[in-house]
Amino acid sequence: MIKKHGSAIWTGTIREGSGKVNTQSGVLNNVRYGFNKRFGDEPGTNPEELAGAAHASCFAMALSLQLENAGMEAEELDATSTVYLDKEADGFAIKKVHLDLKARIPGADEEKFQEAAAAAKAGCPISKLFAGAEITLDAKLV
């Protein structure tokens, strides 16, 4: 089993407080997050942005494997994962995530490409983590 971790420290109230997020690798080191970064336009990171980055990177890696298994190799996979945070009666929930992909794959077969993209969307571990959400995909060869 592979184990990786991230950590966060929060101080103060929800609106006035702030937090710092860290990753095991040190790529994120005391990066600030807070209410206005999450629900407003203040620059900085937030949990949904981080989840989107994790999903996009996981999907791109999974697709690379699926393409290889189908006899294709991408020059570039440009993936974006948009995470939708919805207000509910008892708080907030992520119920929808959308993947956008622009793939540059010389000589790609469109049907095999779409099959590989769908398999990567379903099989990537972060997609599985989002199992309670609707995950949509728009995959294009460029």
mmCIF file of the C-alpha atoms, coordinates in Angstrom:
data_MODEL
# 
_entry.id   MODEL 
# 
loop_
_atom_site.group_PDB 
_atom_site.id 
_atom_site.type_symbol 
_atom_site.label_atom_id 
_atom_site.label_alt_id 
_atom_site.label_comp_id 
_atom_site.label_asym_id 
_atom_site.label_entity_id 
_atom_site.label_seq_id 
_atom_site.pdbx_PDB_ins_code 
_atom_site.Cartn_x 
_atom_site.Cartn_y 
_atom_site.Cartn_z 
_atom_site.occupancy 
_atom_site.B_iso_or_equiv 
_atom_site.pdbx_formal_charge 
_atom_site.auth_seq_id 
_atom_site.auth_comp_id 
_atom_site.auth_asym_id 
_atom_site.auth_atom_id 
_atom_site.pdbx_PDB_model_num 
ATOM 1   C CA . MET A 1 1   ? 0.000   0.000  0.000   1.00 0.00 ? 1   MET A CA 1 
ATOM 2   C CA . ILE A 1 2   ? 1.300   3.441  -0.929  1.00 0.00 ? 2   ILE A CA 1 
ATOM 3   C CA . LYS A 1 3   ? 0.690   6.125  1.678   1.00 0.00 ? 3   LYS A CA 1 
ATOM 4   C CA . LYS A 1 4   ? 0.922   9.870  0.998   1.00 0.00 ? 4   LYS A CA 1 
ATOM 5   C CA . HIS A 1 5   ? -0.302  12.662 3.213   1.00 0.00 ? 5   HIS A CA 1 
ATOM 6   C CA . GLY A 1 6   ? -1.291  16.261 3.331   1.00 0.00 ? 6   GLY A CA 1 
ATOM 7   C CA . SER A 1 7   ? -1.984  18.336 6.399   1.00 0.00 ? 7   SER A CA 1 
ATOM 8   C CA . ALA A 1 8   ? -3.770  21.521 7.378   1.00 0.00 ? 8   ALA A CA 1 
ATOM 9   C CA . ILE A 1 9   ? -3.849  23.830 10.354  1.00 0.00 ? 9   ILE A CA 1 
ATOM 10  C CA . TRP A 1 10  ? -6.822  26.136 10.923  1.00 0.00 ? 10  TRP A CA 1 
ATOM 11  C CA . THR A 1 11  ? -7.068  28.951 13.462  1.00 0.00 ? 11  THR A CA 1 
ATOM 12  C CA . GLY A 1 12  ? -9.993  31.228 14.256  1.00 0.00 ? 12  GLY A CA 1 
ATOM 13  C CA . THR A 1 13  ? -13.592 31.383 13.155  1.00 0.00 ? 13  THR A CA 1 
ATOM 14  C CA . ILE A 1 14  ? -14.874 30.246 9.762   1.00 0.00 ? 14  ILE A CA 1 
ATOM 15  C CA . ARG A 1 15  ? -15.100 33.772 8.289   1.00 0.00 ? 15  ARG A CA 1 
ATOM 16  C CA . GLU A 1 16  ? -12.259 35.536 10.088  1.00 0.00 ? 16  GLU A CA 1 
ATOM 17  C CA . GLY A 1 17  ? -9.887  32.625 10.531  1.00 0.00 ? 17  GLY A CA 1 
ATOM 18  C CA . SER A 1 18  ? -7.347  31.181 8.177   1.00 0.00 ? 18  SER A CA 1 
ATOM 19  C CA . GLY A 1 19  ? -5.484  28.013 7.506   1.00 0.00 ? 19  GLY A CA 1 
ATOM 20  C CA . LYS A 1 20  ? -2.255  26.663 6.114   1.00 0.00 ? 20  LYS A CA 1 
ATOM 21  C CA . VAL A 1 21  ? -2.051  23.554 3.969   1.00 0.00 ? 21  VAL A CA 1 
ATOM 22  C CA . ASN A 1 22  ? 1.015   21.351 3.474   1.00 0.00 ? 22  ASN A CA 1 
ATOM 23  C CA . THR A 1 23  ? 1.934   18.309 1.427   1.00 0.00 ? 23  THR A CA 1 
ATOM 24  C CA . GLN A 1 24  ? 4.290   15.504 2.339   1.00 0.00 ? 24  GLN A CA 1 
ATOM 25  C CA . SER A 1 25  ? 6.613   16.419 -0.548  1.00 0.00 ? 25  SER A CA 1 
ATOM 26  C CA . GLY A 1 26  ? 6.835   20.042 0.567   1.00 0.00 ? 26  GLY A CA 1 
ATOM 27  C CA . VAL A 1 27  ? 5.463   21.334 -2.743  1.00 0.00 ? 27  VAL A CA 1 
ATOM 28  C CA . LEU A 1 28  ? 2.780   23.033 -0.683  1.00 0.00 ? 28  LEU A CA 1 
ATOM 29  C CA . ASN A 1 29  ? 4.372   24.470 2.428   1.00 0.00 ? 29  ASN A CA 1 
ATOM 30  C CA . ASN A 1 30  ? 2.202   26.621 4.677   1.00 0.00 ? 30  ASN A CA 1 
ATOM 31  C CA . VAL A 1 31  ? 0.072   27.741 1.715   1.00 0.00 ? 31  VAL A CA 1 
ATOM 32  C CA . ARG A 1 32  ? -2.739  29.893 3.072   1.00 0.00 ? 32  ARG A CA 1 
ATOM 33  C CA . TYR A 1 33  ? -6.395  29.113 2.572   1.00 0.00 ? 33  TYR A CA 1 
ATOM 34  C CA . GLY A 1 34  ? -9.492  30.672 4.025   1.00 0.00 ? 34  GLY A CA 1 
ATOM 35  C CA . PHE A 1 35  ? -13.128 31.630 3.680   1.00 0.00 ? 35  PHE A CA 1 
ATOM 36  C CA . ASN A 1 36  ? -12.628 34.392 1.094   1.00 0.00 ? 36  ASN A CA 1 
ATOM 37  C CA . LYS A 1 37  ? -10.277 32.203 -0.935  1.00 0.00 ? 37  LYS A CA 1 
ATOM 38  C CA . ARG A 1 38  ? -12.948 29.513 -1.016  1.00 0.00 ? 38  ARG A CA 1 
ATOM 39  C CA . PHE A 1 39  ? -16.173 31.477 -1.306  1.00 0.00 ? 39  PHE A CA 1 
ATOM 40  C CA . GLY A 1 40  ? -14.910 34.797 -2.677  1.00 0.00 ? 40  GLY A CA 1 
ATOM 41  C CA . ASP A 1 41  ? -12.360 36.097 -5.128  1.00 0.00 ? 41  ASP A CA 1 
ATOM 42  C CA . GLU A 1 42  ? -9.385  36.471 -2.814  1.00 0.00 ? 42  GLU A CA 1 
ATOM 43  C CA . PRO A 1 43  ? -6.268  34.918 -4.363  1.00 0.00 ? 43  PRO A CA 1 
ATOM 44  C CA . GLY A 1 44  ? -5.080  31.706 -2.761  1.00 0.00 ? 44  GLY A CA 1 
ATOM 45  C CA . THR A 1 45  ? -6.025  28.080 -2.703  1.00 0.00 ? 45  THR A CA 1 
ATOM 46  C CA . ASN A 1 46  ? -9.000  26.163 -1.359  1.00 0.00 ? 46  ASN A CA 1 
ATOM 47  C CA . PRO A 1 47  ? -10.046 22.513 -0.932  1.00 0.00 ? 47  PRO A CA 1 
ATOM 48  C CA . GLU A 1 48  ? -12.027 22.332 -4.200  1.00 0.00 ? 48  GLU A CA 1 
ATOM 49  C CA . GLU A 1 49  ? -9.133  23.717 -6.243  1.00 0.00 ? 49  GLU A CA 1 
ATOM 50  C CA . LEU A 1 50  ? -6.774  21.198 -4.668  1.00 0.00 ? 50  LEU A CA 1 
ATOM 51  C CA . ALA A 1 51  ? -9.238  18.360 -5.302  1.00 0.00 ? 51  ALA A CA 1 
ATOM 52  C CA . GLY A 1 52  ? -9.545  19.483 -8.929  1.00 0.00 ? 52  GLY A CA 1 
ATOM 53  C CA . ALA A 1 53  ? -5.775  19.501 -9.389  1.00 0.00 ? 53  ALA A CA 1 
ATOM 54  C CA . ALA A 1 54  ? -5.545  16.027 -7.845  1.00 0.00 ? 54  ALA A CA 1 
ATOM 55  C CA . HIS A 1 55  ? -8.314  14.757 -10.117 1.00 0.00 ? 55  HIS A CA 1 
ATOM 56  C CA . ALA A 1 56  ? -6.881  16.263 -13.317 1.00 0.00 ? 56  ALA A CA 1 
ATOM 57  C CA . SER A 1 57  ? -3.420  14.864 -12.648 1.00 0.00 ? 57  SER A CA 1 
ATOM 58  C CA . CYS A 1 58  ? -4.745  11.423 -11.681 1.00 0.00 ? 58  CYS A CA 1 
ATOM 59  C CA . PHE A 1 59  ? -6.987  11.277 -14.764 1.00 0.00 ? 59  PHE A CA 1 
ATOM 60  C CA . ALA A 1 60  ? -4.125  12.285 -17.100 1.00 0.00 ? 60  ALA A CA 1 
ATOM 61  C CA . MET A 1 61  ? -1.884  9.555  -15.681 1.00 0.00 ? 61  MET A CA 1 
ATOM 62  C CA . ALA A 1 62  ? -4.658  6.954  -15.906 1.00 0.00 ? 62  ALA A CA 1 
ATOM 63  C CA . LEU A 1 63  ? -5.379  7.989  -19.490 1.00 0.00 ? 63  LEU A CA 1 
ATOM 64  C CA . SER A 1 64  ? -1.703  7.666  -20.391 1.00 0.00 ? 64  SER A CA 1 
ATOM 65  C CA . LEU A 1 65  ? -1.877  4.016  -19.283 1.00 0.00 ? 65  LEU A CA 1 
ATOM 66  C CA . GLN A 1 66  ? -5.152  3.394  -21.125 1.00 0.00 ? 66  GLN A CA 1 
ATOM 67  C CA . LEU A 1 67  ? -3.709  4.906  -24.312 1.00 0.00 ? 67  LEU A CA 1 
ATOM 68  C CA . GLU A 1 68  ? -0.585  2.787  -24.022 1.00 0.00 ? 68  GLU A CA 1 
ATOM 69  C CA . ASN A 1 69  ? -2.733  -0.329 -23.624 1.00 0.00 ? 69  ASN A CA 1 
ATOM 70  C CA . ALA A 1 70  ? -4.609  0.710  -26.809 1.00 0.00 ? 70  ALA A CA 1 
ATOM 71  C CA . GLY A 1 71  ? -1.360  1.189  -28.747 1.00 0.00 ? 71  GLY A CA 1 
ATOM 72  C CA . MET A 1 72  ? -1.341  5.001  -28.641 1.00 0.00 ? 72  MET A CA 1 
ATOM 73  C CA . GLU A 1 73  ? 1.016   7.536  -27.097 1.00 0.00 ? 73  GLU A CA 1 
ATOM 74  C CA . ALA A 1 74  ? 0.055   11.115 -26.358 1.00 0.00 ? 74  ALA A CA 1 
ATOM 75  C CA . GLU A 1 75  ? 2.312   14.049 -27.069 1.00 0.00 ? 75  GLU A CA 1 
ATOM 76  C CA . GLU A 1 76  ? 0.270   16.017 -24.554 1.00 0.00 ? 76  GLU A CA 1 
ATOM 77  C CA . LEU A 1 77  ? -2.764  15.491 -22.337 1.00 0.00 ? 77  LEU A CA 1 
ATOM 78  C CA . ASP A 1 78  ? -4.152  18.829 -21.101 1.00 0.00 ? 78  ASP A CA 1 
ATOM 79  C CA . ALA A 1 79  ? -6.708  17.963 -18.405 1.00 0.00 ? 79  ALA A CA 1 
ATOM 80  C CA . THR A 1 80  ? -8.830  20.262 -16.236 1.00 0.00 ? 80  THR A CA 1 
ATOM 81  C CA . SER A 1 81  ? -11.138 19.086 -13.469 1.00 0.00 ? 81  SER A CA 1 
ATOM 82  C CA . THR A 1 82  ? -13.825 21.540 -12.372 1.00 0.00 ? 82  THR A CA 1 
ATOM 83  C CA . VAL A 1 83  ? -15.222 20.758 -8.928  1.00 0.00 ? 83  VAL A CA 1 
ATOM 84  C CA . TYR A 1 84  ? -18.681 22.158 -8.174  1.00 0.00 ? 84  TYR A CA 1 
ATOM 85  C CA . LEU A 1 85  ? -19.402 23.027 -4.541  1.00 0.00 ? 85  LEU A CA 1 
ATOM 86  C CA . ASP A 1 86  ? -23.165 23.210 -4.028  1.00 0.00 ? 86  ASP A CA 1 
ATOM 87  C CA . LYS A 1 87  ? -25.073 24.716 -1.107  1.00 0.00 ? 87  LYS A CA 1 
ATOM 88  C CA . GLU A 1 88  ? -27.418 22.319 0.651   1.00 0.00 ? 88  GLU A CA 1 
ATOM 89  C CA . ALA A 1 89  ? -29.759 22.733 3.584   1.00 0.00 ? 89  ALA A CA 1 
ATOM 90  C CA . ASP A 1 90  ? -27.199 21.296 6.006   1.00 0.00 ? 90  ASP A CA 1 
ATOM 91  C CA . GLY A 1 91  ? -24.038 22.800 4.478   1.00 0.00 ? 91  GLY A CA 1 
ATOM 92  C CA . PHE A 1 92  ? -22.194 22.147 1.237   1.00 0.00 ? 92  PHE A CA 1 
ATOM 93  C CA . ALA A 1 93  ? -21.522 19.117 -0.959  1.00 0.00 ? 93  ALA A CA 1 
ATOM 94  C CA . ILE A 1 94  ? -19.599 18.216 -4.087  1.00 0.00 ? 94  ILE A CA 1 
ATOM 95  C CA . LYS A 1 95  ? -22.149 16.602 -6.357  1.00 0.00 ? 95  LYS A CA 1 
ATOM 96  C CA . LYS A 1 96  ? -20.608 17.304 -9.754  1.00 0.00 ? 96  LYS A CA 1 
ATOM 97  C CA . VAL A 1 97  ? -17.131 17.223 -11.237 1.00 0.00 ? 97  VAL A CA 1 
ATOM 98  C CA . HIS A 1 98  ? -16.395 17.908 -14.901 1.00 0.00 ? 98  HIS A CA 1 
ATOM 99  C CA . LEU A 1 99  ? -13.273 16.835 -16.758 1.00 0.00 ? 99  LEU A CA 1 
ATOM 100 C CA . ASP A 1 100 ? -12.135 18.720 -19.855 1.00 0.00 ? 100 ASP A CA 1 
ATOM 101 C CA . LEU A 1 101 ? -9.414  17.114 -21.928 1.00 0.00 ? 101 LEU A CA 1 
ATOM 102 C CA . LYS A 1 102 ? -7.494  18.291 -24.955 1.00 0.00 ? 102 LYS A CA 1 
ATOM 103 C CA . ALA A 1 103 ? -5.281  15.496 -26.210 1.00 0.00 ? 103 ALA A CA 1 
ATOM 104 C CA . ARG A 1 104 ? -2.586  15.647 -28.834 1.00 0.00 ? 104 ARG A CA 1 
ATOM 105 C CA . ILE A 1 105 ? -2.076  12.058 -30.023 1.00 0.00 ? 105 ILE A CA 1 
ATOM 106 C CA . PRO A 1 106 ? -0.514  11.561 -33.458 1.00 0.00 ? 106 PRO A CA 1 
ATOM 107 C CA . GLY A 1 107 ? -2.465  9.027  -35.545 1.00 0.00 ? 107 GLY A CA 1 
ATOM 108 C CA . ALA A 1 108 ? -5.077  8.450  -32.850 1.00 0.00 ? 108 ALA A CA 1 
ATOM 109 C CA . ASP A 1 109 ? -8.197  6.451  -33.574 1.00 0.00 ? 109 ASP A CA 1 
ATOM 110 C CA . GLU A 1 110 ? -11.142 8.562  -32.310 1.00 0.00 ? 110 GLU A CA 1 
ATOM 111 C CA . GLU A 1 111 ? -13.192 5.593  -31.107 1.00 0.00 ? 111 GLU A CA 1 
ATOM 112 C CA . LYS A 1 112 ? -10.271 4.003  -29.228 1.00 0.00 ? 112 LYS A CA 1 
ATOM 113 C CA . PHE A 1 113 ? -9.361  7.408  -27.804 1.00 0.00 ? 113 PHE A CA 1 
ATOM 114 C CA . GLN A 1 114 ? -12.889 7.955  -26.455 1.00 0.00 ? 114 GLN A CA 1 
ATOM 115 C CA . GLU A 1 115 ? -12.932 4.424  -24.980 1.00 0.00 ? 115 GLU A CA 1 
ATOM 116 C CA . ALA A 1 116 ? -9.574  5.048  -23.293 1.00 0.00 ? 116 ALA A CA 1 
ATOM 117 C CA . ALA A 1 117 ? -10.753 8.410  -21.926 1.00 0.00 ? 117 ALA A CA 1 
ATOM 118 C CA . ALA A 1 118 ? -13.939 6.870  -20.517 1.00 0.00 ? 118 ALA A CA 1 
ATOM 119 C CA . ALA A 1 119 ? -11.961 4.026  -18.915 1.00 0.00 ? 119 ALA A CA 1 
ATOM 120 C CA . ALA A 1 120 ? -9.517  6.503  -17.363 1.00 0.00 ? 120 ALA A CA 1 
ATOM 121 C CA . LYS A 1 121 ? -12.391 8.618  -16.026 1.00 0.00 ? 121 LYS A CA 1 
ATOM 122 C CA . ALA A 1 122 ? -13.965 5.572  -14.395 1.00 0.00 ? 122 ALA A CA 1 
ATOM 123 C CA . GLY A 1 123 ? -10.749 3.964  -13.198 1.00 0.00 ? 123 GLY A CA 1 
ATOM 124 C CA . CYS A 1 124 ? -8.649  6.799  -11.832 1.00 0.00 ? 124 CYS A CA 1 
ATOM 125 C CA . PRO A 1 125 ? -8.446  6.577  -8.013  1.00 0.00 ? 125 PRO A CA 1 
ATOM 126 C CA . ILE A 1 126 ? -9.555  10.191 -7.534  1.00 0.00 ? 126 ILE A CA 1 
ATOM 127 C CA . SER A 1 127 ? -12.640 9.560  -9.719  1.00 0.00 ? 127 SER A CA 1 
ATOM 128 C CA . LYS A 1 128 ? -13.394 6.636  -7.417  1.00 0.00 ? 128 LYS A CA 1 
ATOM 129 C CA . LEU A 1 129 ? -12.986 8.960  -4.441  1.00 0.00 ? 129 LEU A CA 1 
ATOM 130 C CA . PHE A 1 130 ? -15.643 11.206 -6.035  1.00 0.00 ? 130 PHE A CA 1 
ATOM 131 C CA . ALA A 1 131 ? -17.996 8.208  -6.411  1.00 0.00 ? 131 ALA A CA 1 
ATOM 132 C CA . GLY A 1 132 ? -20.949 10.090 -4.903  1.00 0.00 ? 132 GLY A CA 1 
ATOM 133 C CA . ALA A 1 133 ? -20.662 12.867 -7.489  1.00 0.00 ? 133 ALA A CA 1 
ATOM 134 C CA . GLU A 1 134 ? -21.671 12.945 -11.131 1.00 0.00 ? 134 GLU A CA 1 
ATOM 135 C CA . ILE A 1 135 ? -18.460 12.987 -13.166 1.00 0.00 ? 135 ILE A CA 1 
ATOM 136 C CA . THR A 1 136 ? -18.773 14.208 -16.747 1.00 0.00 ? 136 THR A CA 1 
ATOM 137 C CA . LEU A 1 137 ? -16.127 14.301 -19.474 1.00 0.00 ? 137 LEU A CA 1 
ATOM 138 C CA . ASP A 1 138 ? -15.559 16.280 -22.633 1.00 0.00 ? 138 ASP A CA 1 
ATOM 139 C CA . ALA A 1 139 ? -12.569 14.710 -24.439 1.00 0.00 ? 139 ALA A CA 1 
ATOM 140 C CA . LYS A 1 140 ? -11.247 16.205 -27.664 1.00 0.00 ? 140 LYS A CA 1 
ATOM 141 C CA . LEU A 1 141 ? -8.385  15.332 -29.937 1.00 0.00 ? 141 LEU A CA 1 
ATOM 142 C CA . VAL A 1 142 ? -6.527  18.448 -31.073 1.00 0.00 ? 142 VAL A CA 1 
# 
